[in-house]
Structures are given as C-alpha cells and as structure tokens.
Amino acid sequence: MQGLAVILFPVLLMLFALAMERVERRLRRLSVRENEVAEFLDQASQDDVAALASDGFPHAFARFHLQRKGRRTSSQLGSGRDDRPGH
C-alpha cells in the first residue's frame, strides 16, 4: 500500500501542477492592469460606473474604450485634419 502511494503521489502532484498552470494562464489573460483601472475610474461617466456595477469590469471597460474611440474619431473628423504621416 505504501509503495502505491509512493508511486501515485508524484504523478498526482504533477497533474495538479499542470492543471493549476492552465488556470493561472486563463486568469492572467482575463486580468486587467492597474493603470487601466485607474484610467477608467478617473475618466468614467456615470453610465460607465453603472455598467461596472451591473455587468462587471470587463464589459464596462470595453464599453468605456468604445466610447473613447468614438469620441476620438468624431473629434478628428470634425477638425478636418489628417494625423497620418505624410499627409
């Protein structure tokens, strides 16, 4: 019985370590950097904060970036300037 435990314990430990590595990789991909959170909290509107409370940070942050992208595009179109190099 002890021999079986000596053989199975390292195998089970290795399988557990591999499973935890996969979990860690998924969590790292889903995590948000500290400066992104600070930017969101500094510049978010009341609607963005409401989305944060109801839908969670990933959805609220994606919505925040879409709004910023839309504002940036409309302000560049409204000014009539072209910021591309060589133009």
XYZ file of N, CA, C and O in Angstrom:
348
model
N 0.819 -1.188 0.000
C 0.000 0.000 0.000
C 0.867 1.258 0.000
O 0.550 2.220 -0.694
N 1.945 1.241 0.783
C 2.837 2.401 0.810
C 3.557 2.565 -0.525
O 3.805 3.688 -0.959
N 3.869 1.483 -1.142
C 4.514 1.548 -2.446
C 3.617 2.200 -3.488
O 4.068 2.982 -4.334
N 2.347 1.904 -3.431
C 1.389 2.513 -4.345
C 1.291 4.029 -4.094
O 1.242 4.816 -5.041
N 1.301 4.431 -2.842
C 1.260 5.857 -2.507
C 2.526 6.556 -2.987
O 2.466 7.693 -3.476
N 3.665 5.904 -2.866
C 4.938 6.483 -3.314
C 4.927 6.684 -4.830
O 5.471 7.667 -5.340
N 4.299 5.804 -5.538
C 4.247 5.913 -6.994
C 3.178 6.920 -7.430
O 3.400 7.735 -8.335
N 2.009 6.917 -6.817
C 0.906 7.771 -7.243
C 1.048 9.234 -6.810
O 0.593 10.129 -7.530
N 1.646 9.474 -5.658
C 1.720 10.850 -5.167
C 2.451 11.787 -6.133
O 1.922 12.863 -6.453
N 3.643 11.450 -6.647
C 4.295 12.370 -7.594
C 3.502 12.577 -8.885
O 3.462 13.685 -9.424
N 2.846 11.538 -9.345
C 2.041 11.654 -10.569
C 0.860 12.594 -10.323
O 0.575 13.487 -11.130
N 0.168 12.406 -9.226
C -0.963 13.268 -8.899
C -0.517 14.711 -8.656
O -1.203 15.653 -9.067
N 0.617 14.883 -8.031
C 1.150 16.222 -7.793
C 1.476 16.914 -9.112
O 1.185 18.096 -9.293
N 2.044 16.190 -10.046
C 2.373 16.762 -11.354
C 1.094 17.123 -12.125
O 1.023 18.196 -12.739
N 0.087 16.273 -12.092
C -1.177 16.578 -12.758
C -1.844 17.810 -12.139
O -2.387 18.660 -12.848
N -1.789 17.934 -10.828
C -2.343 19.100 -10.157
C -1.595 20.367 -10.573
O -2.210 21.404 -10.845
N -0.267 20.298 -10.649
C 0.533 21.462 -11.049
C 0.208 21.888 -12.485
O 0.098 23.086 -12.775
N 0.039 20.939 -13.368
C -0.326 21.264 -14.749
C -1.714 21.900 -14.838
O -1.924 22.847 -15.595
N -2.642 21.389 -14.058
C -3.987 21.970 -14.053
C -3.948 23.395 -13.512
O -4.605 24.293 -14.060
N -3.189 23.647 -12.481
C -3.096 24.991 -11.909
C -2.409 25.965 -12.875
O -2.749 27.142 -12.919
N -1.477 25.470 -13.674
C -0.840 26.316 -14.679
C -1.856 26.782 -15.727
O -1.853 27.945 -16.133
N -2.741 25.886 -16.131
C -3.778 26.262 -17.094
C -4.736 27.295 -16.500
O -5.136 28.253 -17.160
N -5.108 27.112 -15.239
C -5.987 28.068 -14.575
C -5.302 29.431 -14.473
O -5.905 30.470 -14.747
N -4.036 29.424 -14.095
C -3.284 30.682 -13.969
C -3.190 31.396 -15.316
O -3.320 32.620 -15.393
N -2.970 30.671 -16.393
C -2.875 31.272 -17.717
C -4.191 31.947 -18.103
O -4.207 33.048 -18.635
N -5.316 31.299 -17.812
C -6.627 31.897 -18.106
C -6.862 33.153 -17.268
O -7.362 34.154 -17.765
N -6.494 33.089 -16.003
C -6.680 34.253 -15.136
C -5.794 35.415 -15.565
O -6.201 36.572 -15.511
N -4.593 35.123 -15.980
C -3.682 36.182 -16.429
C -4.229 36.856 -17.683
O -4.130 38.074 -17.841
N -4.831 36.098 -18.574
C -5.393 36.655 -19.799
C -6.604 37.535 -19.496
O -6.838 38.537 -20.158
N -7.373 37.175 -18.484
C -8.572 37.919 -18.134
C -8.310 39.091 -17.201
O -9.190 39.915 -16.993
N -7.133 39.156 -16.644
C -6.868 40.207 -15.663
C -6.684 41.562 -16.345
O -6.406 41.663 -17.532
N -6.854 42.598 -15.564
C -6.765 43.974 -16.041
C -5.615 44.641 -15.305
O -5.443 44.458 -14.104
N -4.849 45.438 -16.035
C -3.710 46.116 -15.418
C -4.181 47.257 -14.522
O -5.238 47.847 -14.728
N -3.355 47.583 -13.546
C -3.703 48.613 -12.557
C -3.901 49.974 -13.209
O -4.828 50.718 -12.852
N -3.069 50.317 -14.190
C -3.219 51.629 -14.831
C -4.508 51.718 -15.642
O -5.087 52.790 -15.782
N -5.011 50.590 -16.178
C -6.284 50.594 -16.884
C -7.441 50.866 -15.924
O -8.366 51.608 -16.251
N -7.371 50.286 -14.724
C -8.408 50.519 -13.722
C -8.386 51.985 -13.291
O -9.436 52.628 -13.188
N -7.200 52.534 -13.053
C -7.085 53.934 -12.643
C -7.624 54.867 -13.731
O -8.339 55.833 -13.428
N -7.304 54.586 -14.986
C -7.806 55.405 -16.096
C -9.328 55.353 -16.165
O -9.991 56.368 -16.344
N -9.877 54.160 -16.006
C -11.332 54.002 -16.039
C -11.981 54.801 -14.926
O -12.948 55.534 -15.148
N -11.450 54.684 -13.718
C -12.064 55.371 -12.584
C -11.920 56.880 -12.682
O -12.781 57.621 -12.219
N -10.844 57.356 -13.288
C -10.648 58.795 -13.439
C -11.564 59.406 -14.494
O -12.040 60.524 -14.341
N -11.819 58.684 -15.581
C -12.498 59.276 -16.730
C -13.878 58.705 -17.009
O -14.539 59.138 -17.952
N -14.354 57.777 -16.216
C -15.633 57.128 -16.497
C -16.808 58.048 -16.185
O -16.766 58.840 -15.252
N -17.841 57.930 -17.000
C -19.079 58.675 -16.760
C -19.944 57.889 -15.781
O -19.627 56.755 -15.407
N -21.070 58.455 -15.421
C -21.986 57.759 -14.513
C -22.546 56.493 -15.159
O -22.749 55.491 -14.487
N -22.766 56.531 -16.455
C -23.254 55.341 -17.163
C -22.212 54.228 -17.143
O -22.552 53.057 -17.021
N -20.928 54.596 -17.272
C -19.863 53.604 -17.224
C -19.784 52.954 -15.845
O -19.590 51.743 -15.724
N -19.936 53.763 -14.804
C -19.901 53.235 -13.438
C -21.117 52.340 -13.185
O -21.005 51.301 -12.539
N -22.273 52.714 -13.724
C -23.462 51.874 -13.589
C -23.253 50.541 -14.310
O -23.655 49.486 -13.803
N -22.607 50.585 -15.490
C -22.310 49.343 -16.213
C -21.327 48.484 -15.415
O -21.440 47.259 -15.396
N -20.390 49.134 -14.738
C -19.437 48.405 -13.893
C -20.175 47.678 -12.778
O -19.906 46.505 -12.503
N -21.118 48.356 -12.151
C -21.854 47.750 -11.040
C -22.761 46.616 -11.503
O -22.900 45.603 -10.816
N -23.373 46.761 -12.674
C -24.332 45.745 -13.108
C -23.708 44.612 -13.925
O -24.106 43.465 -13.786
N -22.729 44.934 -14.779
C -22.207 43.930 -15.710
C -20.806 43.435 -15.394
O -20.326 42.500 -16.018
N -20.102 44.094 -14.500
C -18.744 43.700 -14.178
C -17.727 44.518 -14.953
O -18.054 45.242 -15.897
N -16.469 44.403 -14.537
C -15.440 45.268 -15.098
C -15.131 45.009 -16.569
O -14.984 45.962 -17.329
N -15.012 43.766 -17.024
C -14.664 43.578 -18.452
C -15.653 44.237 -19.405
O -15.259 44.905 -20.360
N -16.948 44.097 -19.136
C -17.955 44.697 -20.016
C -17.911 46.220 -19.930
O -17.961 46.909 -20.951
N -17.814 46.746 -18.717
C -17.789 48.198 -18.534
C -16.545 48.805 -19.163
O -16.590 49.874 -19.773
N -15.421 48.131 -19.044
C -14.170 48.635 -19.606
C -14.215 48.610 -21.132
O -13.760 49.541 -21.792
N -14.792 47.568 -21.704
C -14.924 47.501 -23.169
C -15.843 48.611 -23.660
O -15.545 49.272 -24.669
N -16.929 48.854 -22.944
C -17.848 49.933 -23.315
C -17.156 51.290 -23.224
O -17.310 52.144 -24.091
N -16.366 51.482 -22.177
C -15.618 52.723 -21.974
C -14.654 52.965 -23.137
O -14.572 54.060 -23.677
N -13.945 51.918 -23.556
C -12.998 52.064 -24.669
C -13.716 52.350 -25.988
O -13.225 53.133 -26.804
N -14.866 51.724 -26.208
C -15.623 52.006 -27.431
C -16.093 53.462 -27.462
O -16.037 54.114 -28.505
N -16.538 53.966 -26.328
C -16.961 55.366 -26.264
C -15.792 56.314 -26.505
O -15.915 57.297 -27.223
N -14.643 56.016 -25.910
C -13.468 56.866 -26.115
C -13.023 56.835 -27.558
O -12.669 57.855 -28.135
N -13.073 55.662 -28.178
C -12.682 55.531 -29.573
C -13.630 56.322 -30.462
O -13.207 56.995 -31.393
N -14.918 56.273 -30.151
C -15.911 57.030 -30.913
C -15.719 58.523 -30.763
O -15.824 59.277 -31.723
N -15.408 58.984 -29.557
C -15.170 60.413 -29.342
C -13.922 60.872 -30.071
O -13.882 61.936 -30.660
N -12.881 60.050 -30.032
C -11.627 60.414 -30.690
C -11.820 60.484 -32.198
O -11.355 61.405 -32.852
N -12.558 59.545 -32.763
C -12.798 59.531 -34.203
C -13.647 60.727 -34.619
O -13.346 61.400 -35.596
N -14.692 61.021 -33.865
C -15.554 62.146 -34.227
C -14.832 63.473 -34.059
O -15.050 64.393 -34.842
N -13.952 63.598 -33.089
C -13.224 64.857 -32.929
C -12.209 65.042 -34.056
O -11.987 66.149 -34.521
N -11.614 63.964 -34.542
C -10.677 64.070 -35.656
C -11.432 64.385 -36.944
O -10.970 65.159 -37.762
N -12.620 63.796 -37.117
C -13.402 64.086 -38.316
C -13.915 65.517 -38.286
O -13.951 66.193 -39.307
N -14.308 65.986 -37.127
C -14.830 67.330 -37.007
C -13.781 68.397 -37.241
O -14.071 69.484 -37.731
N -12.528 68.106 -36.931
C -11.476 69.103 -37.111
C -10.996 69.161 -38.555
O -10.357 70.121 -38.958
N -11.273 68.109 -39.334
C -10.886 68.090 -40.739
C -9.399 67.894 -40.954
O -8.894 68.061 -42.049
N -8.702 67.501 -39.909
C -7.259 67.303 -40.085
C -6.962 65.825 -40.241
O -7.716 64.982 -39.791
N -5.852 65.563 -40.862
C -5.426 64.188 -41.078
C -4.102 64.010 -40.364
O -3.104 64.622 -40.722
N -4.093 63.182 -39.298
C -2.904 63.000 -38.470
C -1.960 61.935 -39.014
O -0.962 61.624 -38.382
N -2.257 61.377 -40.165
C -1.372 60.334 -40.696
C -0.091 60.972 -41.198
O -0.115 62.055 -41.769
N 1.045 60.285 -41.017
C 2.316 60.834 -41.504
C 2.312 60.975 -43.021
O 1.796 60.115 -43.733
N 2.856 62.077 -43.496
C 2.976 62.282 -44.937
C 1.763 62.899 -45.563
O 1.675 63.039 -46.771
N 0.738 63.239 -44.768
C -0.476 63.832 -45.317
C -0.704 65.195 -44.727
O -0.425 65.561 -43.703
